[in-house]
Coordinates of C-alpha atoms in Angstrom, one line a residue:
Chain A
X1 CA 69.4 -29.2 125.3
X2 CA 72.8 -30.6 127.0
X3 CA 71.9 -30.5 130.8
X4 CA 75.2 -29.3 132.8
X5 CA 76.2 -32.0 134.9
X6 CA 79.9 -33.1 136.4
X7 CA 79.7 -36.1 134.2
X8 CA 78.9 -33.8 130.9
X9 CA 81.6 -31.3 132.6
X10 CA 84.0 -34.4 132.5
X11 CA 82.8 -35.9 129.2
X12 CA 83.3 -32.6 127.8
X13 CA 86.6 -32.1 129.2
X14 CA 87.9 -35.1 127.3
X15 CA 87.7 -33.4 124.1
X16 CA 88.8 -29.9 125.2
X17 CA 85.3 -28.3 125.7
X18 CA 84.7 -28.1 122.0
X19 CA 81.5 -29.5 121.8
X20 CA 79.1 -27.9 124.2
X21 CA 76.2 -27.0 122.9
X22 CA 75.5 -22.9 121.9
X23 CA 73.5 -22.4 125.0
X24 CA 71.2 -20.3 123.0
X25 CA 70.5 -20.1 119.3
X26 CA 70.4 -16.7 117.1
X27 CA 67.1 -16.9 115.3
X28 CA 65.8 -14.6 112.5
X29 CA 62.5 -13.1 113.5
X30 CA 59.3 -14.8 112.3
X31 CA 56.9 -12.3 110.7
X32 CA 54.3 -13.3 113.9
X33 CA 54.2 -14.2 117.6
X34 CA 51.6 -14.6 120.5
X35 CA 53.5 -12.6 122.5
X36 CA 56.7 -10.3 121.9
X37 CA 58.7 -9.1 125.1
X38 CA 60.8 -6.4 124.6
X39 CA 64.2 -6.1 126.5
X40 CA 66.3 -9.1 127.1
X41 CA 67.4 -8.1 130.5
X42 CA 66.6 -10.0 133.4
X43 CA 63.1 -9.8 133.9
X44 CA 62.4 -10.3 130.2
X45 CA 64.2 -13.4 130.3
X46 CA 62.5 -14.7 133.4
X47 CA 58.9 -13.8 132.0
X48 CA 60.0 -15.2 128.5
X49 CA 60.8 -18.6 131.0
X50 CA 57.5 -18.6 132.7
X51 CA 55.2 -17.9 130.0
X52 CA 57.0 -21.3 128.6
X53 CA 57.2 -23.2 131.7
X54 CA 53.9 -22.3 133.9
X55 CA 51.3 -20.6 131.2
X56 CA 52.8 -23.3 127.8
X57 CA 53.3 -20.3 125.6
X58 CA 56.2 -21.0 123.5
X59 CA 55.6 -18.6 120.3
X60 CA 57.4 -16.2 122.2
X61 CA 60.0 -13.7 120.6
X62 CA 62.3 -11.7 123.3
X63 CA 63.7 -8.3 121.2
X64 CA 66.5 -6.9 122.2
X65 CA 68.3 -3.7 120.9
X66 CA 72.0 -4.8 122.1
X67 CA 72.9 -8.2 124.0
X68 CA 70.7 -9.8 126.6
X69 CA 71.9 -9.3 130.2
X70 CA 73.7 -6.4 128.9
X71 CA 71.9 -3.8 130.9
X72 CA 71.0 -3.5 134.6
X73 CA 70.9 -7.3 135.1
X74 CA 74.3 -6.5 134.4
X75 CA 75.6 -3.1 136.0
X76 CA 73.8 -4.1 139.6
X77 CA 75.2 -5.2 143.0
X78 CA 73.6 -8.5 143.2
X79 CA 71.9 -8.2 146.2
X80 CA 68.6 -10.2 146.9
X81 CA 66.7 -9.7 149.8
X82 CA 62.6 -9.2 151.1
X83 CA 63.0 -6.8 153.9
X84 CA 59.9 -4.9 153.1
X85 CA 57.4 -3.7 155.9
X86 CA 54.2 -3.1 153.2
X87 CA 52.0 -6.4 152.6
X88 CA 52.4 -5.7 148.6
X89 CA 56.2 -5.6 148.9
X90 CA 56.5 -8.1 151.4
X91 CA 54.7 -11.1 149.7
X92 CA 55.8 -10.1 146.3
X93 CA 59.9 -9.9 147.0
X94 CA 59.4 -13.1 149.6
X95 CA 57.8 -15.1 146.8
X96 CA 60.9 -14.1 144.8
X97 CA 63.0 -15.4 147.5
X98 CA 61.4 -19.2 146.8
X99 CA 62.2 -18.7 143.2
X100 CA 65.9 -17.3 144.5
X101 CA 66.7 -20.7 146.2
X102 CA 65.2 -22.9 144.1
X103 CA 66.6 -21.1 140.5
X104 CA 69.9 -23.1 139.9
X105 CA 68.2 -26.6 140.3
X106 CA 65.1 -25.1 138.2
X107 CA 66.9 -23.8 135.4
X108 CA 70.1 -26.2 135.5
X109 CA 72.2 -23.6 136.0
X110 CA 74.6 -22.2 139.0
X111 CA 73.6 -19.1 139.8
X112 CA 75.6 -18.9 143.3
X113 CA 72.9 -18.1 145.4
X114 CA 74.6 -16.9 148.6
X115 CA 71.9 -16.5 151.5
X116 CA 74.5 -14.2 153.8
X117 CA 72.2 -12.5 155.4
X118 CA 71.7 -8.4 154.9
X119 CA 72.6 -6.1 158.5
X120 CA 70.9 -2.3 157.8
X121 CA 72.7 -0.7 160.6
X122 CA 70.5 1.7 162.8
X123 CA 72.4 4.9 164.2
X124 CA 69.8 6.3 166.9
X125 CA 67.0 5.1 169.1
X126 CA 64.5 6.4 166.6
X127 CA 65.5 4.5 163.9
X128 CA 66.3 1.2 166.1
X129 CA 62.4 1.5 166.9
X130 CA 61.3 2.0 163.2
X131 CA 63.4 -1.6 162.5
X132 CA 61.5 -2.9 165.3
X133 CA 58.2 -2.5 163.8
X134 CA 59.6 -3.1 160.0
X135 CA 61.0 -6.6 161.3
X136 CA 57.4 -7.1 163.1
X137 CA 55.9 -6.3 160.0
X138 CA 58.7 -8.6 158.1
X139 CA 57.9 -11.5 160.5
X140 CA 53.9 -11.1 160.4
X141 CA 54.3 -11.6 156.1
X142 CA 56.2 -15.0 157.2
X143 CA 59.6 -13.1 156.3
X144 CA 63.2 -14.0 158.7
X145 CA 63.9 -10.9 160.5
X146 CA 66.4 -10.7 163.7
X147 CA 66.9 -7.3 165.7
X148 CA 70.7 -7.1 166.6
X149 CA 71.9 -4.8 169.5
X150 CA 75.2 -2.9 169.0
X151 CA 77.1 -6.2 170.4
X152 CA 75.7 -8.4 168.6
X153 CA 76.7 -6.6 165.2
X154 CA 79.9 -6.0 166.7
X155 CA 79.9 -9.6 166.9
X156 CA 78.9 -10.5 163.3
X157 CA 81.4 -7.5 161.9
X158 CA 83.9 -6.2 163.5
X159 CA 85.6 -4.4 161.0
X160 CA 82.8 -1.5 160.9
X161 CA 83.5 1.6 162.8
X162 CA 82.4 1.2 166.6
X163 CA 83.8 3.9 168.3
X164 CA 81.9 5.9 170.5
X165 CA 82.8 10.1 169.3
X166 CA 81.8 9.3 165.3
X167 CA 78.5 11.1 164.1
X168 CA 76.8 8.0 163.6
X169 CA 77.4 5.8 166.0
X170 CA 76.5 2.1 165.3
X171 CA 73.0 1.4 167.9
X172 CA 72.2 -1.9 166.2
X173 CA 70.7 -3.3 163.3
X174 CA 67.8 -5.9 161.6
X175 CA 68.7 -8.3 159.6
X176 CA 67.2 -10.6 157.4
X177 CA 69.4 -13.7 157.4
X178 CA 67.8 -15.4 154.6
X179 CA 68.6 -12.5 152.4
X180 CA 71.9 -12.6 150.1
X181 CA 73.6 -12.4 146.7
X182 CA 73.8 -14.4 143.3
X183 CA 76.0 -14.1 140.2
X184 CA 73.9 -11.3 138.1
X185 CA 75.2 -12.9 134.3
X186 CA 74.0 -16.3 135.6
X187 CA 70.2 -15.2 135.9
X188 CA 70.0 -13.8 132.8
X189 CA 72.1 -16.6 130.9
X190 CA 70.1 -19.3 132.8
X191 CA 67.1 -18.0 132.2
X192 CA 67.8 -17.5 128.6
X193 CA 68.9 -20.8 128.1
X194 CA 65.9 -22.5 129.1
X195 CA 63.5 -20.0 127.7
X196 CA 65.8 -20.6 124.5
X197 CA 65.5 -24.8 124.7
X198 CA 61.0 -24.3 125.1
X199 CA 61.0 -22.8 122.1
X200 CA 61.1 -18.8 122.9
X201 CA 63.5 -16.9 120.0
X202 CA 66.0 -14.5 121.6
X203 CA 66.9 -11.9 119.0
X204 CA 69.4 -9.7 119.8
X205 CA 70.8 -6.4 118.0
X206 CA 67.2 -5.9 117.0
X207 CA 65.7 -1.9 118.4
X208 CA 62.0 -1.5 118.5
X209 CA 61.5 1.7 116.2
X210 CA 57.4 2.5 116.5
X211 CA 54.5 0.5 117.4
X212 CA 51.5 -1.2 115.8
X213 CA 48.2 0.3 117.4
X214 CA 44.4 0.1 116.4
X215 CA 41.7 0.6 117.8
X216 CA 43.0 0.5 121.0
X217 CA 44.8 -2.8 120.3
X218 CA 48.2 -3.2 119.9
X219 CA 49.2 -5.5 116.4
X220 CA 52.8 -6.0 116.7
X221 CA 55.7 -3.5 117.1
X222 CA 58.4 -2.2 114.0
X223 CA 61.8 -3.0 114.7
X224 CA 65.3 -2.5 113.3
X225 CA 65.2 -5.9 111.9
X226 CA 61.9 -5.5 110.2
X227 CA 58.5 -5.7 111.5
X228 CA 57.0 -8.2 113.6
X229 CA 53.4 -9.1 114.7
X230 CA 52.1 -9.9 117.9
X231 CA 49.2 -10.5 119.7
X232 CA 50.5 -9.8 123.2
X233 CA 53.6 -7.3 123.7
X234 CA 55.1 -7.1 127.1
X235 CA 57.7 -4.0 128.0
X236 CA 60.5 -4.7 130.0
X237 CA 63.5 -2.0 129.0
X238 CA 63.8 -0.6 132.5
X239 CA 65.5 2.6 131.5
X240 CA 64.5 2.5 128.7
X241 CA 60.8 2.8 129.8
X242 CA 59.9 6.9 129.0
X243 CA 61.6 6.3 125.1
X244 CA 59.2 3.3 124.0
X245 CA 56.0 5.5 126.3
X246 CA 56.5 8.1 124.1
X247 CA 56.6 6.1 120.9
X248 CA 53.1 5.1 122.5
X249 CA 52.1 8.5 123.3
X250 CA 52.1 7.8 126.9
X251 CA 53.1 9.6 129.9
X252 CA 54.0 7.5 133.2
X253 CA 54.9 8.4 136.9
X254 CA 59.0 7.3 135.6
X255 CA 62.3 9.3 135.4
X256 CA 64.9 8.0 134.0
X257 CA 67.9 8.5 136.3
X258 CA 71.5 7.4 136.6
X259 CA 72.8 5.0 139.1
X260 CA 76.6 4.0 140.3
X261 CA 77.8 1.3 141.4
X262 CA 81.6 0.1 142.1
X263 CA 83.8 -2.8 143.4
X264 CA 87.2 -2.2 144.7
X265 CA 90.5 -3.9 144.0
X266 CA 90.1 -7.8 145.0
X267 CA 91.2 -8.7 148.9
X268 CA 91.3 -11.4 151.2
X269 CA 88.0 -12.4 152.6
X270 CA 86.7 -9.9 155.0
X271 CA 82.6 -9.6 155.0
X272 CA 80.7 -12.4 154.8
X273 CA 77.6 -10.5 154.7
X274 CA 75.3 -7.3 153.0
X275 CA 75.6 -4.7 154.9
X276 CA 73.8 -1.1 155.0
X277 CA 74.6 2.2 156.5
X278 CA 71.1 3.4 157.9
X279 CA 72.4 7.3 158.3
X280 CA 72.9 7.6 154.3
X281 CA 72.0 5.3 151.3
X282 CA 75.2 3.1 150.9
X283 CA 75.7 -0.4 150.5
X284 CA 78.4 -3.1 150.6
X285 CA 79.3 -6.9 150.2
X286 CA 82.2 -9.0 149.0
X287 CA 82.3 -11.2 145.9
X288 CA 83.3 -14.1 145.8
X289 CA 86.7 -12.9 143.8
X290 CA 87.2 -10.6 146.8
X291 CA 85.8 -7.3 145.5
X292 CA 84.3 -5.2 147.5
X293 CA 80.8 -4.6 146.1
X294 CA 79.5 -0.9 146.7
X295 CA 76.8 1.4 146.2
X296 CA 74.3 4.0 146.7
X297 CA 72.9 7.2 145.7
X298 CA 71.4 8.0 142.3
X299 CA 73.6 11.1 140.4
X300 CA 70.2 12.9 141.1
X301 CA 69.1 14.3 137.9
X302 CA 67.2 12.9 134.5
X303 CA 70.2 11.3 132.5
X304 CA 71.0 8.4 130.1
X305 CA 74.8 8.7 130.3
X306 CA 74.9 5.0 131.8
X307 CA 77.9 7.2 133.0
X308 CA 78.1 8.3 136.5
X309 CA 79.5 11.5 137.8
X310 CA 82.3 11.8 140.6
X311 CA 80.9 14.4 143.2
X312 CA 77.7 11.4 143.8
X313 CA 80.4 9.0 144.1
X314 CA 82.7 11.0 146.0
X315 CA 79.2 11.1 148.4
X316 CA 78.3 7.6 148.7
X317 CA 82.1 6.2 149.3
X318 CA 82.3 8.8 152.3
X319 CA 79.5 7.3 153.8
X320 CA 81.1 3.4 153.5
X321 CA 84.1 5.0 154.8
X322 CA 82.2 6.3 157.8
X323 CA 80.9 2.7 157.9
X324 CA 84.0 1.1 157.4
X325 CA 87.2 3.0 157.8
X326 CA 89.6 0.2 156.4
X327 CA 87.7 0.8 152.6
X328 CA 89.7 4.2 152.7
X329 CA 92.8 1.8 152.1
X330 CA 91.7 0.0 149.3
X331 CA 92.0 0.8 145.9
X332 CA 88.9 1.1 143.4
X333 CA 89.0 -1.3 140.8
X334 CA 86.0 0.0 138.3
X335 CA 83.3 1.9 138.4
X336 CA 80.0 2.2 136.4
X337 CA 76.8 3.3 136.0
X338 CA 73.4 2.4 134.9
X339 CA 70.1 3.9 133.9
X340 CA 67.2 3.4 135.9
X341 CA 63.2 3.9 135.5
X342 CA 62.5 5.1 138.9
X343 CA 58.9 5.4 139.5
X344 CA 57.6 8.6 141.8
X345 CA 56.4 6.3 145.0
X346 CA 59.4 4.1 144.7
X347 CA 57.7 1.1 143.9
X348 CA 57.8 -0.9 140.7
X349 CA 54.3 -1.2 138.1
X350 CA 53.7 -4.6 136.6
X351 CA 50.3 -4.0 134.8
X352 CA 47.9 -3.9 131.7
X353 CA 47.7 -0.7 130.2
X354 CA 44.8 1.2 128.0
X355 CA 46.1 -0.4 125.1
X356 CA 44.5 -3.6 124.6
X357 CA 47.5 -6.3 124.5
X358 CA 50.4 -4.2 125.6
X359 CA 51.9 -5.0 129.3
X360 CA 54.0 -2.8 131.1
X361 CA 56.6 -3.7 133.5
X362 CA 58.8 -0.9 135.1
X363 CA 59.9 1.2 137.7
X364 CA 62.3 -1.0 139.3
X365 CA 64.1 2.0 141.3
X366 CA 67.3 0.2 143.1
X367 CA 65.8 -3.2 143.6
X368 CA 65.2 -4.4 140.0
X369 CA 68.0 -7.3 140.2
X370 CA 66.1 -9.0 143.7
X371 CA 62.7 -8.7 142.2
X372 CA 64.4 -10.6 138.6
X373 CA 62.3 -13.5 139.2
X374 CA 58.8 -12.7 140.9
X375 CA 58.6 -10.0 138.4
X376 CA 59.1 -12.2 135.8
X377 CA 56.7 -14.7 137.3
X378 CA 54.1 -12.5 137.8
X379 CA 54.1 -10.5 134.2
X380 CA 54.3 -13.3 132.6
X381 CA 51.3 -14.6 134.7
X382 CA 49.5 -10.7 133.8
X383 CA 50.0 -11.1 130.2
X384 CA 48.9 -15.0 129.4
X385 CA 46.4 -14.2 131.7
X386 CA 45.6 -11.1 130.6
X387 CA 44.5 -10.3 134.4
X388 CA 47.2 -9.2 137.7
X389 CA 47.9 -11.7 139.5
X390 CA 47.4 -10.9 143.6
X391 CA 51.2 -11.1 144.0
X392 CA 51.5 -7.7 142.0
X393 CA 47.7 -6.5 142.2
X394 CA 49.8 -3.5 144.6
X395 CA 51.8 -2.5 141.9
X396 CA 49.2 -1.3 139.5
X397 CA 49.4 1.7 137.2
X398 CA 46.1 3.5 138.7
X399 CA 47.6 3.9 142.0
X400 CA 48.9 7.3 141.3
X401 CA 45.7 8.5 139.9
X402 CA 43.6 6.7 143.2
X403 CA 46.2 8.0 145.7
X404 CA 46.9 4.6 146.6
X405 CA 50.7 5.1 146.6
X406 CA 53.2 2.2 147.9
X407 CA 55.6 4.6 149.5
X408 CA 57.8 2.0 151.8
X409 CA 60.2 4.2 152.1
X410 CA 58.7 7.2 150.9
X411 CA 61.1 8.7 148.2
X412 CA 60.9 8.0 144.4
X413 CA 62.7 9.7 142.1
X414 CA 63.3 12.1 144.7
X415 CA 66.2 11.1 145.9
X416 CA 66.8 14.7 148.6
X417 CA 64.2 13.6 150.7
X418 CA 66.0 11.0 152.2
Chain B
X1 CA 81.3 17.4 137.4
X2 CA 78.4 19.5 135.8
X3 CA 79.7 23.5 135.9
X4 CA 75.9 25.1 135.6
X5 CA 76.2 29.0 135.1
X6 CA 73.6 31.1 137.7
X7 CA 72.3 33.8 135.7
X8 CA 72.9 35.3 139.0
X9 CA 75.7 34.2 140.3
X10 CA 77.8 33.1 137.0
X11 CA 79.7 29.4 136.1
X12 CA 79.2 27.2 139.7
X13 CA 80.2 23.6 140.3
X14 CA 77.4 21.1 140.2
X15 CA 77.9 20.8 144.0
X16 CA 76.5 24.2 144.8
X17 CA 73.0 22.8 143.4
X18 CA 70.3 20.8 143.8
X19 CA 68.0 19.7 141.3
X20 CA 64.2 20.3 141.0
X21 CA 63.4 18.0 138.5
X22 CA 61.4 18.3 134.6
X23 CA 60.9 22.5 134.4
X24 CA 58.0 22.2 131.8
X25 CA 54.9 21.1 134.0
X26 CA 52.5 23.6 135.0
X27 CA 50.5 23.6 137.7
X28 CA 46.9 23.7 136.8
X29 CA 45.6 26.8 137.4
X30 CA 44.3 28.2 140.5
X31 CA 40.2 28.5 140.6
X32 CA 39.6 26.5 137.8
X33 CA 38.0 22.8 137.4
X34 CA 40.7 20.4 137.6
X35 CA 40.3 16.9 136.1
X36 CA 42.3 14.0 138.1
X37 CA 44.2 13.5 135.1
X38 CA 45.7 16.7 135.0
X39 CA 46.6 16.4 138.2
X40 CA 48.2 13.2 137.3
X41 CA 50.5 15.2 134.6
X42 CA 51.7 17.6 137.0
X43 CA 52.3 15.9 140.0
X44 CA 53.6 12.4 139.1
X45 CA 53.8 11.7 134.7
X46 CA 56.8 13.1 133.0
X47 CA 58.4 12.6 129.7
X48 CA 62.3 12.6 130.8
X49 CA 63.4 11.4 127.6
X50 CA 66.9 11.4 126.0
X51 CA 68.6 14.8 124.3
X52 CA 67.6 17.7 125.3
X53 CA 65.9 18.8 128.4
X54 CA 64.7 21.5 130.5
X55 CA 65.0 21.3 134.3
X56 CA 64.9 23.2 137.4
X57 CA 67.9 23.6 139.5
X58 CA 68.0 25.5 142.8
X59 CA 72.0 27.1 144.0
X60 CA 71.3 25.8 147.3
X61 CA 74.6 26.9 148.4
X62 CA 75.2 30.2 146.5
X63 CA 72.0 32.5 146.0
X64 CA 69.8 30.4 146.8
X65 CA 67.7 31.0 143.4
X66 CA 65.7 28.7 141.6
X67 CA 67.1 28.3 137.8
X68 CA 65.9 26.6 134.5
X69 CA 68.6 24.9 132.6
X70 CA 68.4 23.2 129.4
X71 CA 71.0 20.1 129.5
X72 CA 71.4 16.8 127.5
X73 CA 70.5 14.0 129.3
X74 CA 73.4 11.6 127.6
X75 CA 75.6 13.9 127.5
X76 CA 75.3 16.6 130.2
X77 CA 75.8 19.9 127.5
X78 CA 74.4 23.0 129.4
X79 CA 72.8 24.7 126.1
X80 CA 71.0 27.4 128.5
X81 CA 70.7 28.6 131.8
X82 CA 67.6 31.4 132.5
X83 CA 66.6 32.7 136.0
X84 CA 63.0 30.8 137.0
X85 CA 60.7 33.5 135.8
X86 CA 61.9 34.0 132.1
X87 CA 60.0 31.9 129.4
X88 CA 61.3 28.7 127.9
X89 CA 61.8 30.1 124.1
X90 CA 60.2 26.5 121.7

């Protein structure tokens, strides 16, 4: 494989880019595999990486039914951040945040990690004491959490709304300074492109149609493009989780919901940070072409449209304008929707299931792009394995049966409660 | 914007309601030995698949009625609206 470097990037420049390397290749599918991970999103690619580069198994086939990186790893607002108060959440999301730093020197691949910092604003005493425990909590788990009084976010932005007769006036906020963004294509290309130079073959345009199971083992899955064997399978298709359960005959604690996103028209910079509204569910940052990045409630019913309705965002862009009152100026640029698996505690599953060989890896909710990494570390860890690791041991499938729910912020699918 | 129609009320914007979620579990039934797994079913394992699908609505800001509604999931056709006690016809 080339590695990207300024002296290739000059080499190369010499003869008009022309001769860079595919940075992945388009194999035909071999009749067999040792393991088969459907979904070439994000975490697909990452546990396709890792089962290569920590566990050395490289007779690995990604399948995926359109382009990789063309779903959620896509369609998100790039946020990456650990702010978590349960241990399970906590450890998992910070160990991500090792992998975050560290991923464009590990994969050879720029990834523009931008450690801003996140600011969710508090609007009442009550909720300024329930940061103060969750940054306690943060800090305890080894995680960077700062409590800012109403100056001091005044301080760090200016431009949000800090007069005193609005309904939510701004009390403070925690931060987590070490949190930030990265460029969502460049995970999943980078990741491909090294999982693609250790031998895994990414197959695109190729839809899983029915699986392989007996005797409680699964044998390999059918797909579009023929079928292929496997000893291992690993699911990671998101929203696409409750279609390929029922082709397994299984029913799991998942709805499939639509969520927005948008980014308005490109402006000089203005927020250099991630910032949350704490009296809604609404988020912002600014990319680095100037957009403003925004987001927030799911539509609120089942639906596969990766289409969004206007009354939700109608909804979420009144609460950034509460926030900020200059975004009522600004024009929107695009927006879109994608499809989520949200899981009824709000908290992701990365587990075996009672099929012998098949892994499941879903329930992402909002914070599947942040999680891209440790979730791929850690599956790929639970399938070559065959055994959790402790890192995701929380998010096991059984807890809804035990009662052992990880409820950090107590709403799943449900998305009224809030 | 959905437009549901209230068998009570008649065609409403999707603002007026608020959604319940899948309308096909059952609760188990009252009195009788119920198995953590079909606990499971009810309270937390759905289907929510694409196409069709039956799901509760409530007109929180008309009558206040619970409703069943039988929308596409991709695309958001209402096939059928029926007030909460009536039947699902298979």
């Amino acid at each position: 494989m080339q590695k990207y470097s300024v002296f290739n990037l000059i080499k190369n420049a010499l003869s008009n880019h022309e001769n860079w390397d595919l940075a992945w290749k388009d194999p035909t599918p071999k009749k067999e595999y040792d393991v088969v991970i459907i979904g070439g999103g994000g975490h697909g690619l990452a546990t396709a990486y890792y089962l290569a580069k920590e566990h050395n198994i490289t007779n690995v086939a990604i399948i995926e039914k359109g382009w990789i990186g063309g779903g959620n790893v896509g369609r998100n607002t790039t946020i990456i951040r650990s702010n978590y108060m349960h241990d399970d959440n906590a450890l998992f999301s910070e160990f991500g945040m090792d992998l975050w730093r560290k991923m464009s020197q590990d994969l050879n691949y720029n990834v523009m990690f931008s450690p801003r910092g996140i600011i969710n604003l508090a609007h009442s005493d009550a909720q300024m004491n329930v940061y103060a425990r969750r940054g306690n909590s943060m800090r305890l788990n080894g995680i960077d959490a700062v409590l800012l009084n109403r100056e001091q976010v005044k301080e760090i932005i200016p431009m949000a709304d800090f007069s005193e007769n609005v309904r939510f006036p701004i009390f403070g906020g925690l931060m987590q300074p070490s949190a930030g963004t990265a460029r969502h294509d460049a995970v999943a290309w980078g990741y491909a492109r090294q999982a693609d130079s250790m031998g895994v073959d990414i197959i695109q345009n190729c839809e899983v149609v029915g699986f392989d199971v007996s005797g409680g083992k699964i044998k390999g899955v059918r797909t579009s493009r023929g079928d292929i064997k496997a000893k291992k399978i690993g699911l990671c298709v998101a929203g696409s989780t409750n279609i390929l359960a029922e082709k397994l005959n299984m029913r799991l604690p998942i709805e499939t919901h639509l969520l927005q996103a948008c980014v308005s028209e490109p402006v000089k910079p203005v927020l250099d940070r991630v910032v949350t509204f704490g009296a809604g569910h609404f988020y912002i940052s600014q990319s680095d072409k100037g957009e403003m990045v925004m987001g927030g409630d799911l539509d609120g019913y089942n639906s596969y449209a990766q289409r969004g309705n206007l009354p939700t965002l109608q909804h979420v862009l009144t609460e950034g304008i509460a926030m900020m009152p200059f975004l009522s100026k600004l024009k929107m640029l695009r927006t879109w929707g994608g499809i989520m698996d949200m899981s009824m505690d709000g908290s992701p599953i990365i587990d075996k299931t009672h099929i012998e060989g098949l892994y499941l890896n879903c329930g992402w909710c909002y914070g599947g792009f942040k999680a891209t990494p440790a979730s791929g570390w850690t599956f790929a860890h639970t399938i070559a394995q065959d055994r959790v690791h402790e890192l995701n041991a929380g998010y096991n499938l059984n807890r809804f049966n035990t009662g052992h729910l990880l409820d950090e912020k107590g709403l799943g699918t449900k998305t009224w409660i809030s | 914007m959905l437009y549901i129609k209230c068998p009570h009320c008649g065609m409403r914007s999707q603002n007026e309601f608020s959604y319940g979620g899948d309308a096909t579990v059952k609760r188990p039934e009252l009195g009788k030995e119920v198995s953590d797994q079909e606990w499971d079913d009810f309270v937390y394992n759905r289907k929510s698949l694409r196409g069709k699908h039956w799901e509760l609505w409530q007109h929180l800001f008309g009558c206040r009625q619970w409703i069943k509604v039988e929308r596409d999931t991709a695309t958001h056709e209402i096939f059928k609206t029926l007030k909460a006690n009536q039947e699902i016809s298979k």
